[in-house]
């Protein structure tokens, strides 16, 4: 199993450009998450998807959209990138209950810089 | 909603010394508690977790944590630090009723030779 994979690993955008961050998991997990990590702020939840076909906002959803394409894939889209969105983005997934008590499995991250 | 406070954004210890990273949580229901470690330029990796039962939890790499309900704490300890323990550590709390997980701001551990 590859676990949770993210593409790309690095990206530089200009203000106003759009892009989609891709996330996929091959562990048959139901729930998937997108976080951003900024220095001194830990991980903040952007959006999550409890199951295929459903998505919900987290703590910091403004400026982002998501798509749960199927059970494996959960993408994050920036429609008009802003410098404030410069961050490291992590995707995570959780196995279905009762396994593993909400333990999250993380991808390697995407480092995004918006100029 | 639950929340996590990690006391100390940076902790420095000498190799062989005790490691103590502090975490306090707030939750209206009995929580699930986690410690994750992040090495440079990598994702987060689970160190240990508390769900139910024994309040002293042992994890990987010699780390352990104790759930103290009366103090709403879940501090992480290791008796003897190794250079390889240098990383950032995150405490997290999850609501038993759903999949909502909240992370602390993180503590960067430096180990001096």
mmCIF file of C-alpha atoms in Angstrom:
data_model
loop_
_atom_site.group_PDB
_atom_site.id
_atom_site.type_symbol
_atom_site.label_atom_id
_atom_site.label_comp_id
_atom_site.label_asym_id
_atom_site.label_seq_id
_atom_site.Cartn_x
_atom_site.Cartn_y
_atom_site.Cartn_z
ATOM 1 C CA UNK A 1 0.000 0.000 0.000
ATOM 2 C CA UNK A 2 1.217 3.473 -0.846
ATOM 3 C CA UNK A 3 -0.869 4.965 2.001
ATOM 4 C CA UNK A 4 -1.768 8.621 1.461
ATOM 5 C CA UNK A 5 -0.146 10.286 -1.545
ATOM 6 C CA UNK A 6 -0.138 13.971 -2.481
ATOM 7 C CA UNK A 7 0.817 15.786 -5.642
ATOM 8 C CA UNK A 8 2.609 18.019 -6.287
ATOM 9 C CA UNK A 9 5.282 18.137 -3.589
ATOM 10 C CA UNK A 10 6.167 21.762 -4.313
ATOM 11 C CA UNK A 11 4.396 24.541 -6.179
ATOM 12 C CA UNK A 12 4.974 28.241 -6.741
ATOM 13 C CA UNK A 13 2.048 30.367 -7.904
ATOM 14 C CA UNK A 14 1.516 34.002 -8.706
ATOM 15 C CA UNK A 15 -1.270 35.898 -6.984
ATOM 16 C CA UNK A 16 -4.556 35.224 -8.751
ATOM 17 C CA UNK A 17 -3.547 31.935 -10.330
ATOM 18 C CA UNK A 18 -5.543 28.784 -9.653
ATOM 19 C CA UNK A 19 -4.432 25.260 -8.936
ATOM 20 C CA UNK A 20 -5.644 21.934 -7.557
ATOM 21 C CA UNK A 21 -3.827 19.864 -4.962
ATOM 22 C CA UNK A 22 -4.409 16.163 -5.350
ATOM 23 C CA UNK A 23 -4.715 13.566 -2.602
ATOM 24 C CA UNK A 24 -5.345 9.836 -2.864
ATOM 25 C CA UNK A 25 -5.407 6.958 -0.393
ATOM 26 C CA UNK A 26 -5.425 3.235 -1.087
ATOM 27 C CA UNK A 27 -6.440 2.051 2.390
ATOM 28 C CA UNK A 28 -10.202 2.011 1.794
ATOM 29 C CA UNK A 29 -10.697 4.806 4.313
ATOM 30 C CA UNK A 30 -13.990 6.667 4.424
ATOM 31 C CA UNK A 31 -12.996 10.015 5.936
ATOM 32 C CA UNK A 32 -10.462 12.364 4.377
ATOM 33 C CA UNK A 33 -9.134 15.757 5.471
ATOM 34 C CA UNK A 34 -7.220 18.762 4.231
ATOM 35 C CA UNK A 35 -5.081 20.758 6.671
ATOM 36 C CA UNK A 36 -2.750 23.692 6.333
ATOM 37 C CA UNK A 37 0.304 24.026 8.538
ATOM 38 C CA UNK A 38 1.762 27.418 9.378
ATOM 39 C CA UNK A 39 4.591 28.194 11.822
ATOM 40 C CA UNK A 40 3.371 28.505 15.393
ATOM 41 C CA UNK A 41 -0.196 27.570 14.493
ATOM 42 C CA UNK A 42 -0.105 23.809 14.241
ATOM 43 C CA UNK A 43 -2.449 22.175 11.775
ATOM 44 C CA UNK A 44 -5.729 23.849 10.933
ATOM 45 C CA UNK A 45 -8.536 21.991 9.249
ATOM 46 C CA UNK A 46 -9.643 23.434 5.919
ATOM 47 C CA UNK A 47 -12.249 20.913 4.755
ATOM 48 C CA UNK A 48 -13.102 17.322 5.416
ATOM 49 C CA UNK A 49 -15.153 14.587 3.826
ATOM 50 C CA UNK A 50 -16.770 12.013 6.071
ATOM 51 C CA UNK A 51 -17.643 9.785 3.139
ATOM 52 C CA UNK A 52 -17.812 9.738 -0.637
ATOM 53 C CA UNK A 53 -20.147 12.462 -1.850
ATOM 54 C CA UNK A 54 -20.039 14.604 1.288
ATOM 55 C CA UNK A 55 -17.820 17.519 2.259
ATOM 56 C CA UNK A 56 -17.864 19.943 5.193
ATOM 57 C CA UNK A 57 -16.042 23.104 6.149
ATOM 58 C CA UNK A 58 -13.392 23.107 8.830
ATOM 59 C CA UNK A 59 -11.790 25.995 10.708
ATOM 60 C CA UNK A 60 -10.329 27.916 7.735
ATOM 61 C CA UNK A 61 -12.300 27.157 4.532
ATOM 62 C CA UNK A 62 -12.291 30.627 2.942
ATOM 63 C CA UNK A 63 -10.528 30.736 -0.413
ATOM 64 C CA UNK A 64 -10.674 26.963 -0.930
ATOM 65 C CA UNK A 65 -12.960 24.422 -2.530
ATOM 66 C CA UNK A 66 -12.839 20.640 -2.385
ATOM 67 C CA UNK A 67 -14.071 17.682 -4.367
ATOM 68 C CA UNK A 68 -14.454 14.130 -3.138
ATOM 69 C CA UNK A 69 -14.116 12.530 -6.537
ATOM 70 C CA UNK A 70 -14.533 8.972 -5.283
ATOM 71 C CA UNK A 71 -13.633 7.017 -2.184
ATOM 72 C CA UNK A 72 -9.908 7.227 -2.930
ATOM 73 C CA UNK A 73 -9.464 10.836 -4.012
ATOM 74 C CA UNK A 74 -10.026 14.193 -2.298
ATOM 75 C CA UNK A 75 -8.784 17.318 -4.071
ATOM 76 C CA UNK A 76 -8.298 20.865 -2.802
ATOM 77 C CA UNK A 77 -8.665 23.804 -5.199
ATOM 78 C CA UNK A 78 -7.453 27.356 -4.880
ATOM 79 C CA UNK A 79 -9.475 29.423 -7.359
ATOM 80 C CA UNK A 80 -7.521 32.661 -6.978
ATOM 81 C CA UNK A 81 -4.370 32.195 -4.943
ATOM 82 C CA UNK A 82 -3.316 34.831 -2.408
ATOM 83 C CA UNK A 83 0.000 35.249 -0.546
ATOM 84 C CA UNK A 84 -1.854 34.377 2.682
ATOM 85 C CA UNK A 85 -2.311 30.877 1.285
ATOM 86 C CA UNK A 86 1.428 30.251 1.309
ATOM 87 C CA UNK A 87 1.636 27.197 3.541
ATOM 88 C CA UNK A 88 2.284 23.487 3.726
ATOM 89 C CA UNK A 89 -0.831 21.478 2.949
ATOM 90 C CA UNK A 90 -1.442 18.015 4.342
ATOM 91 C CA UNK A 91 -4.022 15.478 3.399
ATOM 92 C CA UNK A 92 -5.072 12.809 5.889
ATOM 93 C CA UNK A 93 -7.499 9.913 6.128
ATOM 94 C CA UNK A 94 -9.109 7.875 8.882
ATOM 95 C CA UNK A 95 -10.068 4.192 8.771
ATOM 96 C CA UNK A 96 -13.741 3.317 9.237
ATOM 97 C CA UNK A 97 -14.944 2.529 12.758
ATOM 98 C CA UNK A 98 -14.243 0.704 14.909
ATOM 99 C CA UNK A 99 -10.673 0.510 13.690
ATOM 100 C CA UNK A 100 -7.911 2.689 14.975
ATOM 101 C CA UNK A 101 -9.989 5.155 17.035
ATOM 102 C CA UNK A 102 -9.816 8.205 14.802
ATOM 103 C CA UNK A 103 -6.094 7.831 14.135
ATOM 104 C CA UNK A 104 -5.233 9.964 11.116
ATOM 105 C CA UNK A 105 -2.838 8.807 8.401
ATOM 106 C CA UNK A 106 -1.018 11.697 6.774
ATOM 107 C CA UNK A 107 0.399 12.314 3.349
ATOM 108 C CA UNK A 108 3.883 13.839 2.862
ATOM 109 C CA UNK A 109 2.543 17.349 2.236
ATOM 110 C CA UNK A 110 2.558 19.957 -0.523
ATOM 111 C CA UNK A 111 4.645 23.074 0.010
ATOM 112 C CA UNK A 112 2.891 25.984 -1.706
ATOM 113 C CA UNK A 113 4.314 29.470 -2.188
ATOM 114 C CA UNK A 114 2.168 32.286 -3.550
ATOM 115 C CA UNK A 115 4.103 35.313 -4.766
ATOM 116 C CA UNK B 1 -15.532 22.187 20.611
ATOM 117 C CA UNK B 2 -12.392 20.631 21.942
ATOM 118 C CA UNK B 3 -9.022 22.353 21.960
ATOM 119 C CA UNK B 4 -5.392 21.668 22.785
ATOM 120 C CA UNK B 5 -2.713 23.813 24.389
ATOM 121 C CA UNK B 6 0.924 22.833 24.163
ATOM 122 C CA UNK B 7 3.076 24.642 26.694
ATOM 123 C CA UNK B 8 6.351 25.720 25.175
ATOM 124 C CA UNK B 9 6.877 26.136 21.458
ATOM 125 C CA UNK B 10 10.524 25.123 21.845
ATOM 126 C CA UNK B 11 12.129 22.658 24.248
ATOM 127 C CA UNK B 12 15.852 21.963 24.367
ATOM 128 C CA UNK B 13 17.403 19.042 26.238
ATOM 129 C CA UNK B 14 20.796 17.392 26.370
ATOM 130 C CA UNK B 15 21.293 13.935 24.943
ATOM 131 C CA UNK B 16 20.466 11.411 27.675
ATOM 132 C CA UNK B 17 18.249 13.817 29.609
ATOM 133 C CA UNK B 18 14.554 13.453 30.332
ATOM 134 C CA UNK B 19 12.168 14.720 27.687
ATOM 135 C CA UNK B 20 8.911 16.294 28.901
ATOM 136 C CA UNK B 21 6.506 17.899 26.445
ATOM 137 C CA UNK B 22 3.342 19.330 27.938
ATOM 138 C CA UNK B 23 -0.176 19.117 26.574
ATOM 139 C CA UNK B 24 -3.457 20.231 28.106
ATOM 140 C CA UNK B 25 -6.790 19.688 26.452
ATOM 141 C CA UNK B 26 -10.335 20.907 26.692
ATOM 142 C CA UNK B 27 -13.224 18.644 25.805
ATOM 143 C CA UNK B 28 -16.840 18.390 26.871
ATOM 144 C CA UNK B 29 -16.812 14.602 26.495
ATOM 145 C CA UNK B 30 -14.150 11.976 27.240
ATOM 146 C CA UNK B 31 -11.627 12.515 24.488
ATOM 147 C CA UNK B 32 -9.320 10.489 22.345
ATOM 148 C CA UNK B 33 -5.807 11.905 22.721
ATOM 149 C CA UNK B 34 -2.853 11.608 20.385
ATOM 150 C CA UNK B 35 0.782 12.587 20.043
ATOM 151 C CA UNK B 36 2.222 12.912 16.549
ATOM 152 C CA UNK B 37 5.823 13.548 15.518
ATOM 153 C CA UNK B 38 6.950 15.425 12.419
ATOM 154 C CA UNK B 39 10.506 15.168 11.132
ATOM 155 C CA UNK B 40 11.772 17.898 8.793
ATOM 156 C CA UNK B 41 10.025 18.007 5.430
ATOM 157 C CA UNK B 42 7.838 15.038 6.272
ATOM 158 C CA UNK B 43 4.224 14.372 7.201
ATOM 159 C CA UNK B 44 2.981 13.555 10.683
ATOM 160 C CA UNK B 45 3.529 10.125 12.204
ATOM 161 C CA UNK B 46 1.574 8.729 15.144
ATOM 162 C CA UNK B 47 3.652 8.275 18.317
ATOM 163 C CA UNK B 48 0.933 7.068 20.661
ATOM 164 C CA UNK B 49 -2.728 7.453 21.523
ATOM 165 C CA UNK B 50 -5.118 7.174 24.435
ATOM 166 C CA UNK B 51 -8.599 5.852 23.837
ATOM 167 C CA UNK B 52 -9.821 3.961 26.928
ATOM 168 C CA UNK B 53 -8.411 1.801 29.685
ATOM 169 C CA UNK B 54 -4.905 2.182 31.063
ATOM 170 C CA UNK B 55 -4.025 5.836 31.469
ATOM 171 C CA UNK B 56 -0.293 5.328 30.886
ATOM 172 C CA UNK B 57 0.213 4.784 27.196
ATOM 173 C CA UNK B 58 3.424 3.557 25.595
ATOM 174 C CA UNK B 59 4.336 4.460 22.062
ATOM 175 C CA UNK B 60 7.105 4.082 19.558
ATOM 176 C CA UNK B 61 10.730 5.129 20.070
ATOM 177 C CA UNK B 62 10.515 4.846 23.877
ATOM 178 C CA UNK B 63 7.934 7.608 24.353
ATOM 179 C CA UNK B 64 5.017 7.388 26.732
ATOM 180 C CA UNK B 65 2.216 9.652 27.903
ATOM 181 C CA UNK B 66 -0.159 9.666 30.824
ATOM 182 C CA UNK B 67 -3.800 10.703 30.613
ATOM 183 C CA UNK B 68 -4.736 12.658 33.742
ATOM 184 C CA UNK B 69 -8.410 13.505 33.674
ATOM 185 C CA UNK B 70 -8.298 15.631 36.830
ATOM 186 C CA UNK B 71 -5.590 17.814 35.295
ATOM 187 C CA UNK B 72 -6.906 17.591 31.704
ATOM 188 C CA UNK B 73 -3.362 16.760 30.670
ATOM 189 C CA UNK B 74 -1.614 14.318 28.368
ATOM 190 C CA UNK B 75 2.097 15.059 28.751
ATOM 191 C CA UNK B 76 4.655 13.206 26.643
ATOM 192 C CA UNK B 77 7.821 11.846 28.229
ATOM 193 C CA UNK B 78 10.919 9.896 27.350
ATOM 194 C CA UNK B 79 13.497 8.954 30.003
ATOM 195 C CA UNK B 80 16.584 9.524 27.854
ATOM 196 C CA UNK B 81 16.709 11.755 24.787
ATOM 197 C CA UNK B 82 18.496 10.697 21.616
ATOM 198 C CA UNK B 83 19.735 12.981 18.876
ATOM 199 C CA UNK B 84 17.251 11.300 16.538
ATOM 200 C CA UNK B 85 14.352 12.584 18.695
ATOM 201 C CA UNK B 86 14.871 16.113 17.390
ATOM 202 C CA UNK B 87 11.602 16.935 15.630
ATOM 203 C CA UNK B 88 8.328 18.779 16.073
ATOM 204 C CA UNK B 89 5.704 17.162 18.268
ATOM 205 C CA UNK B 90 1.976 17.744 18.077
ATOM 206 C CA UNK B 91 -0.660 16.882 20.636
ATOM 207 C CA UNK B 92 -4.176 16.329 19.289
ATOM 208 C CA UNK B 93 -7.643 15.722 20.708
ATOM 209 C CA UNK B 94 -10.529 14.035 18.956
ATOM 210 C CA UNK B 95 -14.200 13.952 19.828
ATOM 211 C CA UNK B 96 -15.443 10.404 20.384
ATOM 212 C CA UNK B 97 -18.736 11.261 18.708
ATOM 213 C CA UNK B 98 -17.316 12.308 15.372
ATOM 214 C CA UNK B 99 -14.089 12.641 13.441
ATOM 215 C CA UNK B 100 -13.332 16.212 14.478
ATOM 216 C CA UNK B 101 -9.664 16.407 15.475
ATOM 217 C CA UNK B 102 -7.901 19.505 16.779
ATOM 218 C CA UNK B 103 -4.146 19.936 16.966
ATOM 219 C CA UNK B 104 -1.955 21.953 19.263
ATOM 220 C CA UNK B 105 0.477 24.510 17.865
ATOM 221 C CA UNK B 106 3.374 22.105 18.222
ATOM 222 C CA UNK B 107 6.576 21.893 20.268
ATOM 223 C CA UNK B 108 9.935 21.809 18.566
ATOM 224 C CA UNK B 109 12.360 19.548 20.421
ATOM 225 C CA UNK B 110 16.086 20.178 20.100
ATOM 226 C CA UNK B 111 18.566 17.643 21.465
ATOM 227 C CA UNK B 112 22.051 18.925 22.272
ATOM 228 C CA UNK B 113 25.071 16.622 22.192
#
